[in-house]
Each structure stands twice: as structure tokens, then as C-alpha cells.
Amino acid sequence: MILKVKIKENEFWYGGSSNSKVDKLPFASGDDYSLDLYRASNQIMPLYVSSEGRYIWSEKPFKISVSGDEILVESDCEIILDESGKTLKDAYLNAMKKHFPFTGKAPNLTFFEAAQYNTWMEFDYNPTQDGVLDYARKIVENGYKSGILMIDEGWHTRYGFWEWDRTKFPNPKEMIDELHSLGFKVMLWIVPYMTTDGRDFCFLKEEGKAYPDKKRMLRNDDGIMSIVRWWNGYSAVYDMTNKADREFLDGILKGLMKDYGVDGFKFDGGMMTSFIPENVINGKQSKRSPDELNEAWNDFGLRYEFHEFKDTFKGGGKPSIQRLCDRDHRWKDNGIDSIIPAALMQGLLGHPFICPDMIGGGEYHYNYMPNFKIDEELFVRMAQVSALFPMMQFSWSPWRVLSEKGQKLCLEAAKLHAEYSDYIVENVKKSAVSGEPIIRSLEYMYPHCGYEKINDEFMLGDKMLVAPVIKKGETKRTVVLPEGKWLYLGKEEFGGGKTVEVDALIEVLPYFVLKGE
């Protein structure tokens, strides 16, 4: 099906993906914009919403492009154009209520009450029991509030079987018991891929021949296991639309919880639309479409109270923890500049329970760059950007990589998050019922005031406006303030309906609280 939509004068469109081409959003008449949602990444929704209250929706991924004053949408199934609203908020709420209504259930509130911690940038592929324990102890010793601790890739032996690497973790139960005593919830990293070697894999393959109801893993039309290429090599793929696969993996994960005290799992690698079907190398294509595989993987993960997703197709309306994809340790081009635009898009795609990437960036290749040195100003500003998000996540240890001043400022950002945690949790609970974003654009809150393209400041709920510094060396911040009376840092009063400039030294995260009447 093909749909053509004429763009109205002063109409701006948002949607598609929280990552792919987000720097091109919103688009308007005459802009250069195109995207194939089958090849998009991070949170993906077959949805575009406009500042004039219109939305475009399809149940499956589609291609979209702009030519002059016309939008062209191509899909294998029905495409809906709804024109019943007048504002961006109308467009989002109308689409949400009809296509991905929220259930009223919120994720576990532990995610929002304190900063989270992840081993990835600190250890990359080589976490160890001693290293994780030292990391956790120092979190507490340095004054941070304990919360969720994720042990990322490398804790295991072969992919897919999810067994502890006992050379790195000789006594994981003892380790997790101590982490619990320090006040942490413990999550383990997993992906939907299985290493294609060893006796256990051969047994699974042969078992599927003898017992068709136990035919596990994604298979092509000839019944042969499909092998796909992902970032760590070539693997078989869990097919979570298959009951046998769900039961098999659930048994492994429940065993980790029962035997070792694991609290939950980080469900990574769900980018089926990137890896399948083009990289299936055995015979014919799988009957399962990539978007169906992704939805099944994420729906499976929701059975665990403590979970995290990064790659999600049509996950709007679900009580799921969603993280932005890996950011670079840089100021521009997938660096700090991209965090707020991506978060604003997450909310407009129905994913309010969001976490920015790891503070400092989560692209691990920086650990291997010759003469790489962490930019302390950037690291601190990333901590400040994250501080008034629903969630914030550390990985690199501030006490190891920063000066004493930098450490202090990161701790202050974490404490600011904890200070406003009641307000954040209040908004989490509201959003679980209303479906509204927690991180909101000014255009969403104050329509038709010329705020359509503002993407370097955001509203946290409806009472706080946050304007982090995202440019190197900047010590003052220009902020667009909507109508109303605003308290800068909760103290100095500013009148709204104008642009103001405030001091923003490295010690300062500029934010304003709307003063009640």
C-alpha cells in the first residue's frame, strides 16, 4: 500500500525511531528525510505524529520519504492517516489510545529511585568476581546510593547456554549474596543468540529431528537451523515465537535466579531487523519476520520484573525499561548532543520509561584507542544530562577516571536524581496510566508557540524544565522559557514567555521549576 500525505504550512513531523535519522527530526515541507523502518535501530515504532495533530500508523515496518511538500509512505499492510487532532499532544494521545494503550502497570520503581551501575565500560568483555565486588564496594564507599547493578557481557561461557565462567566467577552465589547485602539488585546481560559448537548444541540440533515439538531455534523453510551474523560472530537464534524456545530459555534464566539469587536480565541484541533475514545463510529465508522475532524477544523479557531493552519494535504502551543505544564519548555526532533529541523521540513513540546511555558513553572501542583520554568536562556534563531523566546509569567509575572535582560533580548529579526521585516516581506512575511521555518537548506541552524544533532542553513531567549544557566550554546557557513563573534551581524567579540567559559553570545543571499559582 502507498499513502501520500501533503504537508501543511508550518507542520512538523516526528517519529519512526529514537536513533535512526533522529538528527533530521522533526521534518517539514522541503526537508531531506527518508527512513526504512526495517533497517532502523533502538526503539522503533511504525508511527509518525505531527504538530498539527495528525498521525500516520501501520502495524508493520514501512518506508517513508519526503519530496517537496509531500510525504510518501510504503507498507505491505494498511497505512492509517488520522487527522482528528490539532496539536502534537493530540496526535500522540490519539495514536496511543487506539494502537498501543497503556495498561496502568509501571515497571519496578527501583529503576528510578537511584542511579544504576553497569560493568560494561569498566571491564568490557572481562568482568571478574573480584572486579565486580570491588566496583560495588567503591560505589558505596564513594557516597553513591546502591541500586541496580548490571553485570554485562563476559560473565558467561558460551552464548545461549548462559552458564557462569568459573575462571572469572569462582563463587557467583557468594558474590551476589554480598551485592545484595550492599543493597544492590543484580542483573545479567544476555542476547538471543547461541554458539554453534559443542555437545550441547549438537544435542539440541539432533533432538529437534527426533522430537518435532522440541525443534528449537530459528529455522529456514527446510527445517535447518538458521545461522546469522551479529556483532560477535555467527550464531543460531532463539525463536521466541516458539514455545519450546521460550520454555528452554526460561528454564535457564529461572535457574540462575533460583540457584544464585540473580534478580533479572539485560535483554540485549534484539536487532532482528538488522541481522535477519539478509544474513540468514542456510537455505531459504525464515518464515518468521524480523519484527515478529523482536516483539517476541521483548515480550518474553517482560516476564522478568528486572529487565532492560535497547532494541525494540512496536514496544509502545508496555511497562518496559528502555535504554538509548550506545553513545560515543564526544560532544557532537552521536555524542552528548544526541541524548535529548533521542529521549524526546522515545516518549513520542510510546516509551516513557527511558534511560540514557551509560554516563561518558557506552561505545567500548574507546577503551582500545591509542592515547585515549576521558574528557572530564564531557563526562560531568553527561552526568548532568542524565540526572533529571527517569533513570541514569554509570559504568566508567568516576573515582577512577576523574579528578577529585569531577568525582564530586558526578556524585552531586547522582544525589540530585535521588533528591527528585519522588517526583520522578510520581510521573512514572502517572505515565503508566495516561501513556504520556515523562520526558516531553516544549512543543508537546506548549503547542503552536514556535517551539517545534527545540531539542536541547526538555520538560520532566509538567513542572520541571531542564536545560543541560551540551557544548564544550560553555559557561552560560540560553533557555527558552514558556509562559508562567519559573524558579531557577528552585530559587531565583524568572518570568516566562521569553528567552533568558543564566550562568552555567561546570558546577551547574540549569533547571527551572514551574511556580504554582
Short mmCIF file of C-alpha atoms in Angstrom, two decimals:
data_model
loop_
_atom_site.label_atom_id
_atom_site.label_comp_id
_atom_site.label_asym_id
_atom_site.label_seq_id
_atom_site.Cartn_x
_atom_site.Cartn_y
_atom_site.Cartn_z
CA MET A 1 0.00 0.00 0.00
CA ILE A 2 1.16 3.54 -0.76
CA LEU A 3 0.00 6.63 1.11
CA LYS A 4 0.73 10.21 0.06
CA VAL A 5 0.29 12.99 2.60
CA LYS A 6 0.52 16.68 1.75
CA ILE A 7 2.46 18.56 4.44
CA LYS A 8 0.67 21.63 5.75
CA GLU A 9 2.26 25.02 6.15
CA ASN A 10 4.26 25.18 9.44
CA GLU A 11 3.59 21.48 10.09
CA PHE A 12 6.37 19.41 11.66
CA TRP A 13 6.56 15.60 11.85
CA TYR A 14 8.24 13.38 14.45
CA GLY A 15 8.58 9.59 14.78
CA GLY A 16 9.92 6.35 13.38
CA SER A 17 12.99 5.66 15.50
CA SER A 18 14.66 7.06 18.62
CA ASN A 19 18.04 6.67 16.91
CA SER A 20 17.99 6.41 13.12
CA LYS A 21 17.81 9.83 11.42
CA VAL A 22 16.76 11.42 14.71
CA ASP A 23 19.00 14.38 13.84
CA LYS A 24 16.68 15.03 10.87
CA LEU A 25 13.59 15.35 13.06
CA PRO A 26 11.22 17.00 13.07
CA PHE A 27 10.90 17.28 9.31
CA ALA A 28 8.79 19.80 7.45
CA SER A 29 7.95 20.64 3.88
CA GLY A 30 11.05 20.69 1.69
CA ASP A 31 13.28 18.79 4.14
CA ASP A 32 15.53 15.90 3.18
CA TYR A 33 14.21 12.90 5.12
CA SER A 34 13.79 9.20 4.38
CA LEU A 35 13.86 6.05 6.52
CA ASP A 36 13.26 2.34 6.10
CA LEU A 37 11.94 1.16 9.46
CA TYR A 38 13.12 -2.37 8.66
CA ARG A 39 16.66 -1.02 8.91
CA ALA A 40 16.17 1.41 11.79
CA SER A 41 17.50 0.89 15.31
CA ASN A 42 16.85 1.37 19.02
CA GLN A 43 13.17 1.98 19.78
CA ILE A 44 11.21 1.70 16.52
CA MET A 45 7.50 2.37 16.05
CA PRO A 46 5.52 2.44 12.79
CA LEU A 47 4.27 5.87 13.84
CA TYR A 48 4.75 9.49 12.87
CA VAL A 49 2.96 12.35 14.67
CA SER A 50 2.64 15.96 13.60
CA SER A 51 2.48 19.33 15.32
CA GLU A 52 -0.89 19.84 13.63
CA GLY A 53 -2.48 16.85 15.35
CA ARG A 54 -2.18 14.27 12.56
CA TYR A 55 -0.56 10.85 12.72
CA ILE A 56 0.50 8.06 10.35
CA TRP A 57 0.37 4.44 11.55
CA SER A 58 0.85 0.94 10.16
CA GLU A 59 1.05 -2.38 12.00
CA LYS A 60 4.28 -3.36 10.19
CA PRO A 61 7.52 -1.51 9.40
CA PHE A 62 7.29 0.83 6.43
CA LYS A 63 9.39 3.11 4.25
CA ILE A 64 8.87 6.85 4.45
CA SER A 65 10.34 9.72 2.45
CA VAL A 66 9.73 13.42 1.86
CA SER A 67 9.62 15.01 -1.57
CA GLY A 68 8.83 18.70 -1.62
CA ASP A 69 5.64 19.19 0.35
CA GLU A 70 4.60 15.52 0.21
CA ILE A 71 5.22 12.51 2.45
CA LEU A 72 5.35 9.12 0.71
CA VAL A 73 4.71 6.02 2.86
CA GLU A 74 5.09 2.47 1.53
CA SER A 75 3.99 -0.59 3.50
CA ASP A 76 2.95 -4.22 2.97
CA CYS A 77 -0.16 -3.64 5.02
CA GLU A 78 -2.74 -0.94 5.69
CA ILE A 79 -1.48 2.59 6.42
CA ILE A 80 -3.65 4.86 8.53
CA LEU A 81 -3.72 8.65 8.37
CA ASP A 82 -5.64 10.14 11.30
CA GLU A 83 -6.44 13.87 11.15
CA SER A 84 -8.66 14.25 14.21
CA GLY A 85 -6.30 16.27 16.42
CA LYS A 86 -4.95 19.81 16.46
CA THR A 87 -1.66 19.56 18.38
CA LEU A 88 1.34 17.26 18.78
CA LYS A 89 -0.08 16.07 22.09
CA ASP A 90 -3.43 15.29 20.41
CA ALA A 91 -1.69 13.29 17.69
CA TYR A 92 0.32 11.21 20.17
CA LEU A 93 -2.57 10.56 22.58
CA ASN A 94 -4.97 9.66 19.78
CA ALA A 95 -2.48 7.19 18.29
CA MET A 96 -1.55 5.74 21.69
CA LYS A 97 -5.13 5.16 22.81
CA LYS A 98 -6.05 3.43 19.56
CA HIS A 99 -2.92 1.42 18.73
CA PHE A 100 -0.80 0.89 21.88
CA PRO A 101 -2.81 1.73 25.01
CA PHE A 102 -1.02 1.54 28.36
CA THR A 103 -2.14 -0.97 30.99
CA GLY A 104 -1.67 1.07 34.15
CA LYS A 105 1.22 -1.15 35.22
CA ALA A 106 4.56 0.56 35.94
CA PRO A 107 8.00 -1.09 35.91
CA ASN A 108 9.69 -1.82 39.23
CA LEU A 109 10.28 1.56 40.87
CA THR A 110 13.82 0.62 41.95
CA PHE A 111 14.95 1.59 38.44
CA PHE A 112 14.02 5.23 39.08
CA GLU A 113 14.96 5.82 42.72
CA ALA A 114 18.75 5.90 42.39
CA ALA A 115 21.45 5.74 39.74
CA GLN A 116 22.12 2.39 38.07
CA TYR A 117 25.55 0.85 37.53
CA ASN A 118 26.83 -1.29 34.68
CA THR A 119 30.14 -3.12 34.32
CA TRP A 120 30.50 -2.70 30.54
CA MET A 121 32.80 0.31 30.15
CA GLU A 122 34.72 -0.53 33.30
CA PHE A 123 35.51 -4.15 32.31
CA ASP A 124 34.13 -4.60 28.73
CA TYR A 125 34.35 -8.33 27.91
CA ASN A 126 36.30 -9.23 31.05
CA PRO A 127 34.34 -8.75 34.26
CA THR A 128 35.52 -10.87 37.20
CA GLN A 129 34.11 -11.70 40.59
CA ASP A 130 36.81 -9.71 42.38
CA GLY A 131 36.42 -6.81 39.97
CA VAL A 132 32.62 -6.62 40.30
CA LEU A 133 32.79 -6.76 44.10
CA ASP A 134 35.45 -4.05 44.21
CA TYR A 135 33.35 -1.91 41.85
CA ALA A 136 30.24 -2.32 44.01
CA ARG A 137 32.05 -1.64 47.29
CA LYS A 138 33.55 1.55 45.89
CA ILE A 139 30.14 2.75 44.68
CA VAL A 140 29.01 2.71 48.30
CA GLU A 141 32.32 3.95 49.74
CA ASN A 142 32.23 6.98 47.42
CA GLY A 143 28.84 8.06 48.66
CA TYR A 144 26.59 6.77 45.87
CA LYS A 145 23.25 5.19 46.71
CA SER A 146 23.17 1.50 45.86
CA GLY A 147 20.58 0.41 43.35
CA ILE A 148 20.60 -1.82 40.28
CA LEU A 149 23.93 -3.33 39.22
CA MET A 150 24.18 -4.93 35.78
CA ILE A 151 26.95 -7.44 35.10
CA ASP A 152 27.37 -7.04 31.38
CA GLU A 153 28.83 -9.28 28.69
CA GLY A 154 31.62 -11.69 29.65
CA TRP A 155 30.21 -13.22 32.86
CA HIS A 156 29.33 -16.41 30.95
CA THR A 157 30.88 -19.18 28.88
CA ARG A 158 29.15 -19.95 25.56
CA TYR A 159 26.42 -17.68 24.27
CA GLY A 160 22.92 -19.06 24.61
CA PHE A 161 23.54 -21.60 27.38
CA TRP A 162 24.21 -18.91 29.98
CA GLU A 163 26.50 -20.64 32.42
CA TRP A 164 28.92 -18.81 34.70
CA ASP A 165 32.55 -18.67 33.61
CA ARG A 166 34.04 -20.20 36.75
CA THR A 167 37.54 -18.96 35.92
CA LYS A 168 36.22 -15.40 36.27
CA PHE A 169 33.46 -16.08 38.81
CA PRO A 170 34.53 -18.98 41.06
CA ASN A 171 31.64 -18.47 43.51
CA PRO A 172 28.85 -16.38 41.93
CA LYS A 173 26.35 -17.16 44.72
CA GLU A 174 28.73 -15.75 47.31
CA MET A 175 29.30 -12.67 45.15
CA ILE A 176 25.58 -12.00 44.65
CA ASP A 177 24.89 -12.51 48.35
CA GLU A 178 27.40 -9.77 49.13
CA LEU A 179 25.98 -7.49 46.42
CA HIS A 180 22.55 -7.94 47.96
CA SER A 181 23.92 -7.14 51.40
CA LEU A 182 25.30 -3.88 49.95
CA GLY A 183 21.79 -3.01 48.73
CA PHE A 184 22.09 -3.90 45.04
CA LYS A 185 19.73 -5.74 42.74
CA VAL A 186 21.77 -7.81 40.27
CA MET A 187 21.04 -8.21 36.56
CA LEU A 188 22.93 -10.27 33.97
CA TRP A 189 23.43 -9.48 30.28
CA ILE A 190 22.06 -11.94 27.67
CA VAL A 191 21.32 -11.99 23.91
CA PRO A 192 19.03 -14.22 21.77
CA TYR A 193 21.99 -15.99 20.11
CA MET A 194 23.53 -19.39 20.69
CA THR A 195 27.07 -20.54 19.98
CA THR A 196 27.05 -23.26 17.32
CA ASP A 197 29.60 -25.64 18.81
CA GLY A 198 29.93 -28.28 21.47
CA ARG A 199 28.00 -31.30 22.64
CA ASP A 200 25.04 -29.33 24.00
CA PHE A 201 24.38 -27.56 20.72
CA CYS A 202 24.63 -30.80 18.77
CA PHE A 203 22.17 -32.40 21.19
CA LEU A 204 19.64 -29.60 20.61
CA LYS A 205 20.01 -29.94 16.87
CA GLU A 206 19.52 -33.70 16.90
CA GLU A 207 16.72 -33.57 19.46
CA GLY A 208 14.71 -31.42 17.05
CA LYS A 209 14.89 -34.23 14.48
CA ALA A 210 13.61 -36.88 16.88
CA TYR A 211 11.01 -34.71 18.64
CA PRO A 212 9.40 -32.12 16.31
CA ASP A 213 7.71 -30.36 19.25
CA LYS A 214 11.20 -29.67 20.65
CA LYS A 215 12.57 -28.24 17.40
CA ARG A 216 14.26 -25.23 18.90
CA MET A 217 15.98 -22.17 17.41
CA LEU A 218 15.11 -20.19 14.29
CA ARG A 219 14.95 -22.43 11.21
CA ASN A 220 14.55 -21.93 7.49
CA ASP A 221 11.84 -23.49 5.36
CA ASP A 222 13.84 -26.72 5.09
CA GLY A 223 13.87 -27.11 8.88
CA ILE A 224 17.59 -26.34 9.12
CA MET A 225 18.82 -24.03 11.86
CA SER A 226 19.43 -20.53 10.50
CA ILE A 227 22.84 -19.08 11.22
CA VAL A 228 23.09 -15.29 11.37
CA ARG A 229 25.96 -12.85 11.64
CA TRP A 230 25.83 -10.44 14.57
CA TRP A 231 28.48 -8.26 16.22
CA ASN A 232 30.19 -11.18 17.97
CA GLY A 233 30.24 -13.66 15.11
CA TYR A 234 27.88 -16.28 13.66
CA SER A 235 25.22 -17.93 15.79
CA ALA A 236 21.92 -19.74 15.90
CA VAL A 237 18.97 -17.61 17.03
CA TYR A 238 16.36 -18.17 19.71
CA ASP A 239 12.91 -18.04 18.12
CA MET A 240 10.76 -16.74 20.97
CA THR A 241 7.60 -17.20 18.91
CA ASN A 242 8.30 -20.90 19.53
CA LYS A 243 7.02 -22.33 22.83
CA ALA A 244 9.92 -24.78 23.02
CA ASP A 245 12.45 -21.94 22.87
CA ARG A 246 10.59 -19.90 25.47
CA GLU A 247 10.44 -22.81 27.88
CA PHE A 248 14.08 -23.74 27.31
CA LEU A 249 15.46 -20.25 27.93
CA ASP A 250 13.06 -19.56 30.77
CA GLY A 251 14.33 -22.69 32.48
CA ILE A 252 17.93 -21.48 32.19
CA LEU A 253 17.15 -17.98 33.48
CA LYS A 254 14.90 -19.14 36.30
CA GLY A 255 17.72 -21.48 37.30
CA LEU A 256 20.13 -18.54 37.55
CA MET A 257 17.63 -16.75 39.76
CA LYS A 258 16.94 -19.75 41.99
CA ASP A 259 20.50 -21.07 42.32
CA TYR A 260 22.46 -17.82 42.52
CA GLY A 261 19.99 -15.09 43.51
CA VAL A 262 20.07 -13.21 40.18
CA ASP A 263 17.29 -10.60 40.11
CA GLY A 264 16.85 -10.06 36.38
CA PHE A 265 18.37 -9.69 32.94
CA LYS A 266 19.52 -7.14 30.40
CA PHE A 267 17.99 -8.33 27.12
CA ASP A 268 20.42 -7.07 24.50
CA GLY A 269 20.83 -7.90 20.81
CA GLY A 270 17.20 -7.80 19.74
CA MET A 271 18.06 -6.05 16.46
CA MET A 272 16.40 -8.74 14.34
CA THR A 273 15.56 -6.18 11.67
CA SER A 274 19.29 -5.55 11.25
CA PHE A 275 20.53 -9.16 11.31
CA ILE A 276 17.62 -11.08 9.75
CA PRO A 277 16.68 -12.03 7.08
CA GLU A 278 19.54 -10.70 4.94
CA ASN A 279 22.18 -12.52 6.95
CA VAL A 280 20.49 -15.91 7.07
CA ILE A 281 22.99 -18.13 5.27
CA ASN A 282 21.40 -21.60 5.35
CA GLY A 283 18.93 -22.22 2.56
CA LYS A 284 15.71 -20.24 2.31
CA GLN A 285 14.57 -17.33 4.42
CA SER A 286 12.90 -17.90 7.76
CA LYS A 287 9.11 -17.81 7.83
CA ARG A 288 9.34 -15.54 10.87
CA SER A 289 9.55 -11.86 10.01
CA PRO A 290 12.26 -9.89 11.83
CA ASP A 291 9.76 -7.60 13.55
CA GLU A 292 7.82 -10.61 14.89
CA LEU A 293 11.02 -12.10 16.30
CA ASN A 294 11.89 -8.83 18.00
CA GLU A 295 8.43 -8.42 19.52
CA ALA A 296 8.54 -11.99 20.82
CA TRP A 297 12.01 -11.50 22.37
CA ASN A 298 10.90 -8.35 24.19
CA ASP A 299 7.56 -9.79 25.28
CA PHE A 300 9.44 -12.77 26.71
CA GLY A 301 11.71 -10.43 28.68
CA LEU A 302 8.75 -8.67 30.27
CA ARG A 303 8.03 -11.75 32.38
CA TYR A 304 11.07 -10.77 34.48
CA GLU A 305 10.45 -7.89 36.87
CA PHE A 306 14.02 -6.62 36.44
CA HIS A 307 14.78 -6.24 32.74
CA GLU A 308 16.21 -3.79 30.23
CA PHE A 309 15.80 -3.48 26.45
CA LYS A 310 17.61 -1.43 23.84
CA ASP A 311 16.29 -2.82 20.54
CA THR A 312 12.52 -2.72 20.39
CA PHE A 313 9.98 -2.81 17.59
CA LYS A 314 6.42 -1.71 18.44
CA GLY A 315 7.04 -1.77 22.18
CA GLY A 316 4.95 1.30 22.91
CA GLY A 317 2.46 1.04 25.74
CA LYS A 318 4.34 -1.68 27.61
CA PRO A 319 5.82 -1.34 31.13
CA SER A 320 9.33 -1.93 29.84
CA ILE A 321 12.66 -0.37 30.74
CA GLN A 322 14.14 1.11 27.56
CA ARG A 323 17.70 2.38 27.11
CA LEU A 324 19.14 4.61 24.43
CA CYS A 325 21.64 2.83 22.22
CA ASP A 326 25.37 3.29 22.78
CA ARG A 327 26.62 6.88 22.68
CA ASP A 328 30.11 8.00 21.73
CA HIS A 329 32.43 9.79 24.13
CA ARG A 330 32.19 13.02 22.18
CA TRP A 331 30.35 16.31 22.07
CA LYS A 332 28.87 16.03 18.57
CA ASP A 333 27.60 13.29 16.23
CA ASN A 334 26.11 10.53 18.39
CA GLY A 335 27.58 12.13 21.49
CA ILE A 336 26.06 14.27 24.22
CA ASP A 337 24.29 16.33 21.55
CA SER A 338 22.09 13.35 20.60
CA ILE A 339 20.80 12.35 24.05
CA ILE A 340 17.95 14.83 24.49
CA PRO A 341 16.62 14.58 20.88
CA ALA A 342 16.60 10.78 21.15
CA ALA A 343 14.86 10.85 24.52
CA LEU A 344 12.18 13.22 23.24
CA MET A 345 11.57 10.82 20.38
CA GLN A 346 11.37 7.82 22.74
CA GLY A 347 8.49 9.48 24.54
CA LEU A 348 6.62 10.28 21.33
CA LEU A 349 6.99 6.63 20.29
CA GLY A 350 5.29 5.34 23.44
CA HIS A 351 8.38 4.52 25.55
CA PRO A 352 8.28 6.79 28.62
CA PHE A 353 10.38 4.62 30.96
CA ILE A 354 13.72 5.61 29.49
CA CYS A 355 17.37 5.57 30.44
CA PRO A 356 20.06 7.49 28.56
CA ASP A 357 23.16 5.53 27.70
CA MET A 358 25.95 4.99 30.21
CA ILE A 359 27.44 8.23 31.51
CA GLY A 360 30.50 9.04 29.45
CA GLY A 361 29.17 6.92 26.58
CA GLY A 362 28.78 3.19 26.08
CA GLU A 363 30.82 2.63 22.91
CA TYR A 364 33.50 0.34 24.28
CA HIS A 365 36.04 0.82 21.44
CA TYR A 366 37.25 3.96 23.21
CA ASN A 367 38.88 1.65 25.74
CA TYR A 368 41.20 0.43 22.97
CA MET A 369 42.00 3.70 21.19
CA PRO A 370 45.71 4.66 21.45
CA ASN A 371 46.29 7.62 23.77
CA PHE A 372 42.58 7.93 24.54
CA LYS A 373 41.87 10.20 27.48
CA ILE A 374 38.49 10.83 29.03
CA ASP A 375 37.23 14.39 28.57
CA GLU A 376 36.32 15.28 32.14
CA GLU A 377 34.09 18.20 31.20
CA LEU A 378 32.15 15.97 28.80
CA PHE A 379 31.83 13.21 31.42
CA VAL A 380 30.43 15.63 34.02
CA ARG A 381 28.01 17.21 31.55
CA MET A 382 26.78 13.74 30.55
CA ALA A 383 26.12 13.00 34.22
CA GLN A 384 24.16 16.26 34.45
CA VAL A 385 22.12 15.50 31.32
CA SER A 386 21.17 12.15 32.87
CA ALA A 387 20.47 13.44 36.38
CA LEU A 388 16.89 14.55 35.71
CA PHE A 389 15.96 11.75 33.32
CA PRO A 390 13.69 9.00 34.68
CA MET A 391 16.87 6.89 35.02
CA MET A 392 20.61 7.45 34.97
CA GLN A 393 23.36 4.84 34.57
CA PHE A 394 27.07 4.88 35.42
CA SER A 395 29.66 2.47 34.05
CA TRP A 396 33.11 4.07 33.99
CA SER A 397 33.96 4.72 37.65
CA PRO A 398 34.14 8.47 38.31
CA TRP A 399 36.53 7.81 41.21
CA ARG A 400 38.93 6.06 38.86
CA VAL A 401 38.84 8.23 35.73
CA LEU A 402 38.15 11.76 37.00
CA SER A 403 39.83 14.37 39.18
CA GLU A 404 38.58 14.98 42.69
CA LYS A 405 36.46 17.87 41.41
CA GLY A 406 34.98 15.78 38.60
CA GLN A 407 34.16 12.98 41.04
CA LYS A 408 32.39 15.44 43.32
CA LEU A 409 30.27 16.84 40.49
CA CYS A 410 29.20 13.38 39.31
CA LEU A 411 28.21 12.47 42.85
CA GLU A 412 26.18 15.68 43.06
CA ALA A 413 24.36 14.72 39.84
CA ALA A 414 23.51 11.30 41.32
CA LYS A 415 22.31 12.95 44.53
CA LEU A 416 20.16 15.39 42.54
CA HIS A 417 18.48 12.44 40.85
CA ALA A 418 17.81 10.84 44.24
CA GLU A 419 16.55 14.19 45.60
CA TYR A 420 13.89 14.37 42.87
CA SER A 421 13.17 10.64 42.84
CA ASP A 422 9.76 11.09 44.48
CA TYR A 423 8.75 13.47 41.68
CA ILE A 424 10.19 11.10 39.06
CA VAL A 425 8.36 8.10 40.55
CA GLU A 426 5.15 10.14 40.69
CA ASN A 427 5.48 10.75 36.95
CA VAL A 428 6.30 7.10 36.28
CA LYS A 429 3.06 6.07 37.98
CA LYS A 430 1.06 8.71 36.10
CA SER A 431 2.58 7.72 32.78
CA ALA A 432 1.75 4.05 33.33
CA VAL A 433 -1.92 5.10 33.33
CA SER A 434 -2.01 8.07 30.94
CA GLY A 435 0.64 6.87 28.49
CA GLU A 436 2.12 10.36 28.33
CA PRO A 437 5.88 10.82 27.95
CA ILE A 438 7.85 11.60 31.10
CA ILE A 439 10.50 13.49 29.10
CA ARG A 440 8.50 15.96 26.99
CA SER A 441 9.32 18.54 24.36
CA LEU A 442 8.23 22.14 24.75
CA GLU A 443 6.07 21.71 21.63
CA TYR A 444 4.22 18.84 23.33
CA MET A 445 3.49 20.95 26.42
CA TYR A 446 3.10 24.38 24.81
CA PRO A 447 1.81 23.89 21.25
CA HIS A 448 1.96 26.44 18.44
CA CYS A 449 4.36 28.78 20.23
CA GLY A 450 7.24 28.29 17.80
CA TYR A 451 8.90 25.56 19.89
CA GLU A 452 8.73 22.78 17.28
CA LYS A 453 12.49 22.46 16.75
CA ILE A 454 13.74 22.98 20.30
CA ASN A 455 15.57 19.77 21.20
CA ASP A 456 18.30 20.87 23.60
CA GLU A 457 16.00 21.33 26.61
CA PHE A 458 13.12 19.25 27.92
CA MET A 459 10.28 19.07 30.38
CA LEU A 460 10.39 16.46 33.14
CA GLY A 461 6.71 15.92 33.73
CA ASP A 462 4.75 19.17 33.60
CA LYS A 463 6.55 21.15 36.33
CA MET A 464 10.28 20.99 35.59
CA LEU A 465 12.21 22.39 32.64
CA VAL A 466 15.79 21.12 32.25
CA ALA A 467 18.38 22.79 30.01
CA PRO A 468 21.72 20.97 30.35
CA VAL A 469 24.93 22.34 28.88
CA ILE A 470 25.86 20.22 25.86
CA LYS A 471 28.55 22.37 24.23
CA LYS A 472 32.19 22.23 25.23
CA GLY A 473 33.45 25.21 27.18
CA GLU A 474 30.03 26.82 27.58
CA THR A 475 29.52 28.57 30.93
CA LYS A 476 26.25 30.35 30.16
CA ARG A 477 23.03 28.81 28.92
CA THR A 478 20.34 30.39 26.77
CA VAL A 479 16.98 28.92 27.71
CA VAL A 480 13.55 29.31 26.12
CA LEU A 481 11.05 29.67 28.98
CA PRO A 482 7.34 29.12 28.21
CA GLU A 483 4.66 31.25 29.84
CA GLY A 484 4.48 31.10 33.62
CA LYS A 485 6.61 31.86 36.66
CA TRP A 486 9.74 29.73 36.90
CA LEU A 487 12.17 29.22 39.77
CA TYR A 488 15.75 28.77 38.56
CA LEU A 489 17.38 25.96 40.57
CA GLY A 490 14.23 26.17 42.68
CA LYS A 491 15.18 29.67 43.94
CA GLU A 492 15.52 32.70 41.62
CA GLU A 493 12.26 33.66 39.90
CA PHE A 494 12.03 34.23 36.14
CA GLY A 495 9.03 35.28 34.12
CA GLY A 496 8.24 33.05 31.15
CA GLY A 497 7.22 33.66 27.57
CA LYS A 498 10.76 34.72 26.64
CA THR A 499 14.36 33.60 26.22
CA VAL A 500 16.68 34.06 29.19
CA GLU A 501 20.38 33.56 29.82
CA VAL A 502 21.68 32.02 33.03
CA ASP A 503 25.12 31.25 34.41
CA ALA A 504 26.04 27.61 33.89
CA LEU A 505 29.55 26.93 35.16
CA ILE A 506 30.66 23.28 35.22
CA GLU A 507 29.18 23.01 38.72
CA VAL A 508 25.68 23.89 37.47
CA LEU A 509 22.90 21.93 35.78
CA PRO A 510 20.37 24.58 34.74
CA TYR A 511 16.80 23.62 35.60
CA PHE A 512 13.61 25.50 36.39
CA VAL A 513 10.58 24.56 38.50
CA LEU A 514 7.19 25.94 37.50
CA LYS A 515 5.82 28.02 40.36
CA GLY A 516 2.28 27.19 41.42
CA GLU A 517 -0.39 29.85 41.37
#
